[in-house]
Short mmCIF file of N, CA and C in Angstrom, two decimals:
data_model
loop_
_atom_site.label_atom_id
_atom_site.label_comp_id
_atom_site.label_asym_id
_atom_site.label_seq_id
_atom_site.Cartn_x
_atom_site.Cartn_y
_atom_site.Cartn_z
N SER A 1372 69.71 114.99 19.64
CA SER A 1372 70.00 117.11 19.66
C SER A 1372 71.87 116.79 21.10
N VAL A 1373 72.54 118.10 20.37
CA VAL A 1373 73.61 118.13 20.75
C VAL A 1373 73.42 119.24 22.02
N CYS A 1374 74.29 119.52 23.48
CA CYS A 1374 73.70 121.01 23.71
C CYS A 1374 75.11 120.36 24.36
N SER A 1375 75.38 122.16 24.13
CA SER A 1375 76.89 123.14 24.81
C SER A 1375 76.49 123.60 25.85
N LEU A 1376 77.51 123.45 26.64
CA LEU A 1376 76.77 124.13 27.67
C LEU A 1376 78.80 124.77 28.14
N ALA A 1377 79.10 126.07 28.54
CA ALA A 1377 80.27 126.95 29.09
C ALA A 1377 79.95 128.12 29.76
N TRP A 1378 81.35 127.61 30.53
CA TRP A 1378 80.76 128.70 32.16
C TRP A 1378 80.82 130.42 31.93
N ASN A 1379 79.97 131.21 31.87
CA ASN A 1379 80.04 132.60 31.23
C ASN A 1379 82.10 133.07 31.87
N SER A 1380 81.72 133.08 31.39
CA SER A 1380 83.65 134.04 31.16
C SER A 1380 83.80 135.35 32.24
N ASN A 1381 82.83 136.11 32.26
CA ASN A 1381 83.13 136.82 33.29
C ASN A 1381 81.74 136.44 34.28
N GLY A 1382 82.37 136.63 35.86
CA GLY A 1382 81.74 136.41 36.83
C GLY A 1382 80.90 137.85 36.96
N GLN A 1383 79.44 137.24 38.05
CA GLN A 1383 78.79 137.82 38.26
C GLN A 1383 78.65 137.89 39.76
N THR A 1384 78.71 139.56 40.59
CA THR A 1384 78.35 139.32 41.98
C THR A 1384 76.49 139.05 42.43
N VAL A 1385 76.41 138.08 43.19
CA VAL A 1385 75.15 137.73 43.74
C VAL A 1385 74.98 138.14 45.29
N ALA A 1386 76.42 138.35 45.79
CA ALA A 1386 76.30 139.34 47.30
C ALA A 1386 77.94 139.83 47.56
N GLY A 1387 76.96 140.23 48.66
CA GLY A 1387 77.79 141.50 48.42
C GLY A 1387 78.37 142.75 48.09
N SER A 1388 79.29 143.24 48.01
CA SER A 1388 80.08 144.21 47.08
C SER A 1388 80.86 144.36 46.13
N LEU A 1389 80.69 144.93 45.22
CA LEU A 1389 80.48 145.08 43.60
C LEU A 1389 82.04 145.59 43.72
N THR A 1390 82.54 146.48 45.27
CA THR A 1390 84.05 146.85 44.93
C THR A 1390 84.71 146.14 45.19
N GLY A 1391 84.20 144.75 46.20
CA GLY A 1391 85.45 144.46 47.18
C GLY A 1391 85.82 144.54 48.16
N VAL A 1392 85.05 145.45 48.94
CA VAL A 1392 85.24 145.89 49.65
C VAL A 1392 84.16 145.16 51.33
N ALA A 1393 85.15 145.18 51.60
CA ALA A 1393 84.64 143.85 52.96
C ALA A 1393 84.21 144.76 54.08
N GLY A 1394 83.05 144.71 54.65
CA GLY A 1394 82.89 145.34 55.75
C GLY A 1394 81.68 144.32 56.95
N ALA A 1395 81.27 145.12 57.73
CA ALA A 1395 79.77 144.91 58.74
C ALA A 1395 77.91 145.13 57.68
N ALA A 1396 78.75 146.11 57.12
CA ALA A 1396 77.55 147.22 56.43
C ALA A 1396 76.38 145.61 55.74
N PRO A 1397 74.73 146.00 55.95
CA PRO A 1397 74.29 144.68 54.90
C PRO A 1397 74.97 144.72 53.70
N ASN A 1398 76.20 145.66 52.44
CA ASN A 1398 76.79 144.33 51.29
C ASN A 1398 78.03 144.60 51.53
N GLY A 1399 78.74 144.27 52.90
CA GLY A 1399 80.34 143.29 53.23
C GLY A 1399 79.80 142.20 54.15
N ILE A 1400 80.72 141.33 53.23
CA ILE A 1400 81.28 140.22 53.97
C ILE A 1400 82.25 139.78 54.15
N THR A 1401 82.81 139.32 55.18
CA THR A 1401 84.20 139.55 55.40
C THR A 1401 84.69 137.74 55.77
N GLN A 1402 85.57 138.00 54.49
CA GLN A 1402 85.99 135.98 54.60
C GLN A 1402 85.05 135.06 54.62
N PRO A 1403 84.40 135.62 53.61
CA PRO A 1403 83.42 134.62 52.98
C PRO A 1403 83.36 132.95 53.08
N THR A 1404 83.71 132.19 53.38
CA THR A 1404 84.25 130.85 53.65
C THR A 1404 83.61 129.41 53.25
N ASP A 1405 82.26 129.92 53.01
CA ASP A 1405 80.83 128.87 51.71
C ASP A 1405 79.47 129.50 51.46
N VAL A 1406 78.96 129.20 50.90
CA VAL A 1406 77.67 129.38 50.38
C VAL A 1406 76.86 128.20 50.24
N PHE A 1407 75.74 128.20 50.66
CA PHE A 1407 74.48 127.04 50.60
C PHE A 1407 73.46 127.79 49.64
N LEU A 1408 73.06 127.00 48.73
CA LEU A 1408 72.10 127.62 47.88
C LEU A 1408 70.82 126.89 48.69
N GLU A 1409 69.77 127.67 49.89
CA GLU A 1409 68.80 127.26 50.18
C GLU A 1409 67.39 127.66 49.81
N SER A 1410 67.11 128.61 48.20
CA SER A 1410 66.09 128.24 47.75
C SER A 1410 67.06 128.62 46.03
N PRO A 1411 66.00 128.92 45.25
CA PRO A 1411 66.74 128.85 43.88
C PRO A 1411 67.10 130.68 44.14
N THR A 1412 66.96 131.49 44.51
CA THR A 1412 67.00 133.19 44.87
C THR A 1412 67.92 133.29 46.11
N THR A 1413 67.53 132.72 47.15
CA THR A 1413 68.65 132.95 48.45
C THR A 1413 69.68 131.68 48.91
N LEU A 1414 70.97 132.88 48.85
CA LEU A 1414 71.96 132.09 49.17
C LEU A 1414 72.27 132.02 50.87
N LEU A 1415 72.81 131.46 51.43
CA LEU A 1415 73.07 131.39 53.20
C LEU A 1415 74.39 131.56 52.45
N VAL A 1416 75.97 132.73 53.73
CA VAL A 1416 76.60 132.47 53.54
C VAL A 1416 77.26 133.16 55.03
N ALA A 1417 78.58 131.65 54.51
CA ALA A 1417 79.72 131.45 56.82
C ALA A 1417 79.96 132.82 55.15
N ALA A 1418 80.38 133.55 56.75
CA ALA A 1418 81.04 135.44 56.67
C ALA A 1418 82.28 134.77 57.81
N SER A 1419 83.33 133.99 57.79
CA SER A 1419 83.69 133.91 59.08
C SER A 1419 84.42 134.85 59.39
N GLY A 1420 84.72 135.72 58.64
CA GLY A 1420 85.93 136.99 59.04
C GLY A 1420 84.87 138.11 60.57
N ASN A 1421 83.35 138.40 59.55
CA ASN A 1421 82.11 138.54 60.97
C ASN A 1421 81.34 137.73 61.88
N HIS A 1422 81.69 136.54 61.31
CA HIS A 1422 81.15 135.38 62.82
C HIS A 1422 79.85 135.02 62.56
N VAL A 1423 79.36 135.19 61.63
CA VAL A 1423 78.02 135.03 61.14
C VAL A 1423 76.96 134.50 60.04
N ILE A 1424 76.22 134.15 60.01
CA ILE A 1424 76.02 133.62 58.74
C ILE A 1424 74.80 134.26 58.00
N GLN A 1425 74.94 134.83 57.32
CA GLN A 1425 74.15 135.60 56.81
C GLN A 1425 73.38 134.67 55.45
N ARG A 1426 71.65 135.43 55.80
CA ARG A 1426 70.69 135.09 54.01
C ARG A 1426 71.00 136.47 52.88
N TRP A 1427 71.49 136.04 51.97
CA TRP A 1427 71.20 136.97 50.93
C TRP A 1427 70.13 136.57 49.58
N THR A 1428 69.48 137.83 49.07
CA THR A 1428 68.29 137.01 48.37
C THR A 1428 69.01 137.80 46.80
N THR A 1429 69.45 137.03 45.66
CA THR A 1429 69.91 137.32 44.86
C THR A 1429 69.81 137.49 43.89
N GLY A 1430 70.61 138.62 43.50
CA GLY A 1430 69.78 139.86 43.14
C GLY A 1430 69.83 141.72 43.32
N ASN A 1431 70.07 141.25 44.97
CA ASN A 1431 70.24 142.69 45.95
C ASN A 1431 71.16 142.56 46.58
N LEU A 1432 72.29 143.31 45.96
CA LEU A 1432 73.37 142.75 46.42
C LEU A 1432 73.15 144.60 47.79
N ASN A 1433 72.34 144.80 48.47
CA ASN A 1433 71.83 145.34 49.98
C ASN A 1433 71.06 144.07 50.35
N SER A 1434 70.42 143.27 50.45
CA SER A 1434 69.98 142.18 50.63
C SER A 1434 70.42 141.22 52.11
N GLY A 1435 71.48 141.64 52.03
CA GLY A 1435 72.56 140.87 53.64
C GLY A 1435 71.67 140.69 54.55
N ALA A 1436 71.25 139.81 55.54
CA ALA A 1436 71.37 139.73 56.64
C ALA A 1436 72.12 138.72 57.33
N ASN A 1437 72.42 139.23 58.91
CA ASN A 1437 72.88 138.01 59.34
C ASN A 1437 71.39 137.73 60.52
N ILE A 1438 72.16 136.00 60.37
CA ILE A 1438 70.61 135.05 60.58
C ILE A 1438 71.41 134.37 61.92
N ALA A 1439 72.53 134.03 61.94
CA ALA A 1439 73.15 133.45 62.99
C ALA A 1439 74.16 134.06 63.45
N GLY A 1440 75.09 134.11 64.66
CA GLY A 1440 76.13 134.41 65.24
C GLY A 1440 75.69 136.01 65.54
N GLN A 1441 76.94 136.71 66.11
CA GLN A 1441 76.78 138.26 66.01
C GLN A 1441 77.68 138.72 65.47
N ASN A 1442 77.63 139.50 64.89
CA ASN A 1442 78.25 140.44 64.02
C ASN A 1442 79.60 141.42 64.30
N GLY A 1443 80.89 140.23 64.13
CA GLY A 1443 82.07 140.91 64.71
C GLY A 1443 82.70 140.89 65.79
N VAL A 1444 81.90 140.22 66.24
CA VAL A 1444 82.01 139.42 67.71
C VAL A 1444 82.15 138.15 67.21
N ALA A 1445 83.47 137.38 67.83
CA ALA A 1445 84.35 135.75 67.86
C ALA A 1445 84.04 135.68 69.41
N GLY A 1446 83.54 134.51 69.95
CA GLY A 1446 82.91 133.36 71.00
C GLY A 1446 82.58 132.56 71.50
N PRO A 1447 82.13 131.40 72.68
CA PRO A 1447 82.21 130.41 72.51
C PRO A 1447 80.96 129.61 72.59
N ALA A 1448 80.06 131.66 73.16
CA ALA A 1448 78.60 131.36 73.61
C ALA A 1448 77.80 131.16 72.59
N ASN A 1449 76.57 130.57 72.90
CA ASN A 1449 75.39 129.66 72.22
C ASN A 1449 75.16 130.21 71.42
N ASN A 1450 74.66 132.26 70.83
CA ASN A 1450 74.37 132.75 70.00
C ASN A 1450 75.90 133.64 69.64
N GLN A 1451 77.02 133.22 69.69
CA GLN A 1451 78.50 133.14 68.49
C GLN A 1451 78.96 132.49 68.15
N PHE A 1452 79.39 132.16 67.61
CA PHE A 1452 80.85 131.53 66.50
C PHE A 1452 82.03 131.92 66.49
N ASN A 1453 82.86 131.64 66.39
CA ASN A 1453 84.34 132.22 66.06
C ASN A 1453 85.02 131.65 64.69
N THR A 1454 85.00 132.12 63.86
CA THR A 1454 85.56 131.73 61.87
C THR A 1454 84.47 130.54 61.75
N PRO A 1455 83.48 130.72 61.45
CA PRO A 1455 82.87 129.36 60.74
C PRO A 1455 82.78 129.53 59.75
N ALA A 1456 82.99 128.56 59.46
CA ALA A 1456 83.64 128.12 58.65
C ALA A 1456 82.67 126.87 56.65
N SER A 1457 81.59 126.69 57.86
CA SER A 1457 80.75 125.75 56.83
C SER A 1457 79.22 126.03 56.99
N VAL A 1458 78.14 126.14 56.20
CA VAL A 1458 76.34 126.47 56.38
C VAL A 1458 75.91 125.56 55.62
N VAL A 1459 75.12 124.18 56.48
CA VAL A 1459 73.87 123.80 55.61
C VAL A 1459 73.02 123.81 56.02
N VAL A 1460 71.05 123.04 55.42
CA VAL A 1460 70.50 123.39 55.31
C VAL A 1460 69.95 122.02 55.82
N ASP A 1461 69.28 121.38 57.29
CA ASP A 1461 69.01 120.22 57.15
C ASP A 1461 67.36 119.68 57.00
N ALA A 1462 67.10 118.79 56.40
CA ALA A 1462 65.91 118.41 55.88
C ALA A 1462 64.37 119.00 56.42
N ASN A 1463 64.54 119.59 57.84
CA ASN A 1463 63.74 120.14 58.74
C ASN A 1463 63.99 122.07 58.94
N GLY A 1464 64.83 122.25 58.29
CA GLY A 1464 65.14 123.14 58.04
C GLY A 1464 65.83 123.97 59.43
N ASN A 1465 67.38 123.24 59.80
CA ASN A 1465 67.41 123.74 61.07
C ASN A 1465 69.31 124.57 60.11
N LEU A 1466 69.80 125.33 60.34
CA LEU A 1466 71.49 126.05 60.14
C LEU A 1466 72.25 124.51 61.06
N LEU A 1467 72.48 124.41 60.04
CA LEU A 1467 73.95 123.21 60.58
C LEU A 1467 75.70 124.27 60.47
N VAL A 1468 75.85 124.63 61.30
CA VAL A 1468 77.40 125.38 61.03
C VAL A 1468 78.29 124.78 62.30
N VAL A 1469 79.49 124.61 60.81
CA VAL A 1469 80.73 124.18 61.35
C VAL A 1469 81.27 125.86 62.00
N ASP A 1470 81.61 125.40 62.69
CA ASP A 1470 82.16 126.22 64.20
C ASP A 1470 83.37 126.52 64.11
N ASN A 1471 84.74 126.52 63.35
CA ASN A 1471 85.91 126.13 63.19
C ASN A 1471 86.48 126.31 63.99
N VAL A 1472 86.61 127.58 64.86
CA VAL A 1472 87.87 127.77 65.91
C VAL A 1472 87.33 127.44 67.53
N ASN A 1473 85.97 127.07 67.66
CA ASN A 1473 85.36 126.72 68.89
C ASN A 1473 85.65 125.16 68.30
N THR A 1474 85.68 124.58 67.62
CA THR A 1474 86.46 123.15 67.41
C THR A 1474 84.33 122.02 68.07
N ARG A 1475 83.32 123.04 67.26
CA ARG A 1475 82.20 122.72 67.40
C ARG A 1475 81.18 122.78 65.66
N ILE A 1476 80.21 121.71 66.54
CA ILE A 1476 79.24 121.71 65.18
C ILE A 1476 77.82 122.03 65.69
N GLN A 1477 76.98 123.24 65.18
CA GLN A 1477 76.48 123.77 65.74
C GLN A 1477 74.61 123.31 65.10
N SER A 1478 73.90 123.52 65.78
CA SER A 1478 72.51 124.00 64.75
C SER A 1478 71.49 124.83 65.61
N TRP A 1479 70.95 125.39 64.71
CA TRP A 1479 70.37 126.42 64.63
C TRP A 1479 68.81 126.12 64.07
N ALA A 1480 67.89 126.05 65.20
CA ALA A 1480 66.19 125.81 64.36
C ALA A 1480 66.26 127.37 64.17
N PRO A 1481 65.14 126.55 63.10
CA PRO A 1481 64.16 128.02 61.90
C PRO A 1481 64.45 128.98 62.91
N GLY A 1482 64.65 130.58 62.81
CA GLY A 1482 64.41 131.64 64.05
C GLY A 1482 64.91 131.64 65.57
N ALA A 1483 66.03 130.76 65.70
CA ALA A 1483 66.19 130.52 66.92
C ALA A 1483 67.66 131.42 67.05
N VAL A 1484 67.19 132.49 67.96
CA VAL A 1484 68.81 133.28 68.66
C VAL A 1484 70.07 132.46 69.25
N VAL A 1485 69.51 131.69 69.55
CA VAL A 1485 70.83 130.32 69.76
C VAL A 1485 71.43 129.04 69.77
N GLY A 1486 72.00 128.72 69.08
CA GLY A 1486 72.41 127.41 68.86
C GLY A 1486 72.62 126.22 69.70
N THR A 1487 72.31 125.05 69.20
CA THR A 1487 72.98 124.19 70.26
C THR A 1487 74.39 122.99 69.44
N THR A 1488 74.94 122.88 70.77
CA THR A 1488 76.14 122.24 69.82
C THR A 1488 75.94 120.44 69.96
N ILE A 1489 75.99 120.03 68.40
CA ILE A 1489 75.40 118.57 68.06
C ILE A 1489 76.55 117.91 68.26
N ALA A 1490 77.95 118.15 67.61
CA ALA A 1490 79.19 117.61 67.61
C ALA A 1490 80.61 118.47 68.09
N GLY A 1491 81.75 117.74 68.34
CA GLY A 1491 82.87 118.80 68.95
C GLY A 1491 82.41 118.79 70.41
N THR A 1492 83.49 119.59 71.32
CA THR A 1492 83.74 119.92 72.36
C THR A 1492 83.67 121.52 72.92
N GLY A 1493 83.62 122.24 71.82
CA GLY A 1493 83.76 123.12 72.18
C GLY A 1493 84.64 123.92 72.97
N ASN A 1494 85.42 123.49 72.70
CA ASN A 1494 87.06 123.61 73.80
C ASN A 1494 87.56 123.76 72.52
N ILE A 1495 88.73 125.07 72.74
CA ILE A 1495 89.50 125.73 71.73
C ILE A 1495 91.06 124.80 72.06
N ILE A 1496 91.16 124.45 71.04
CA ILE A 1496 92.37 123.19 71.09
C ILE A 1496 94.25 123.87 70.63
#
């Protein structure tokens, strides 16, 4: 048999605002830079403009929750990011976050309120 697949020509919003309005509200993502599929129905978003990592349930545009960082507050403390660029989850469930302006990679254990710098200096260059 032959199988032919094609991308849908119309995109579907699965997280954030349908109108494209950025913001700090649960349905607002400011400057998303990366997405990680945590499960078939859960996305993690590096929201660099909000300085947080958010968790979203697909199909529910009001489900965004900040799970790491401080919303709208950039900084170098272990509970803050300054323009997070990327997020993945390792085999132990830890978030690994590229904290761009702070020049570091942080690891956040599940449910943690602070991260640990595992690479980089944390010094702005």
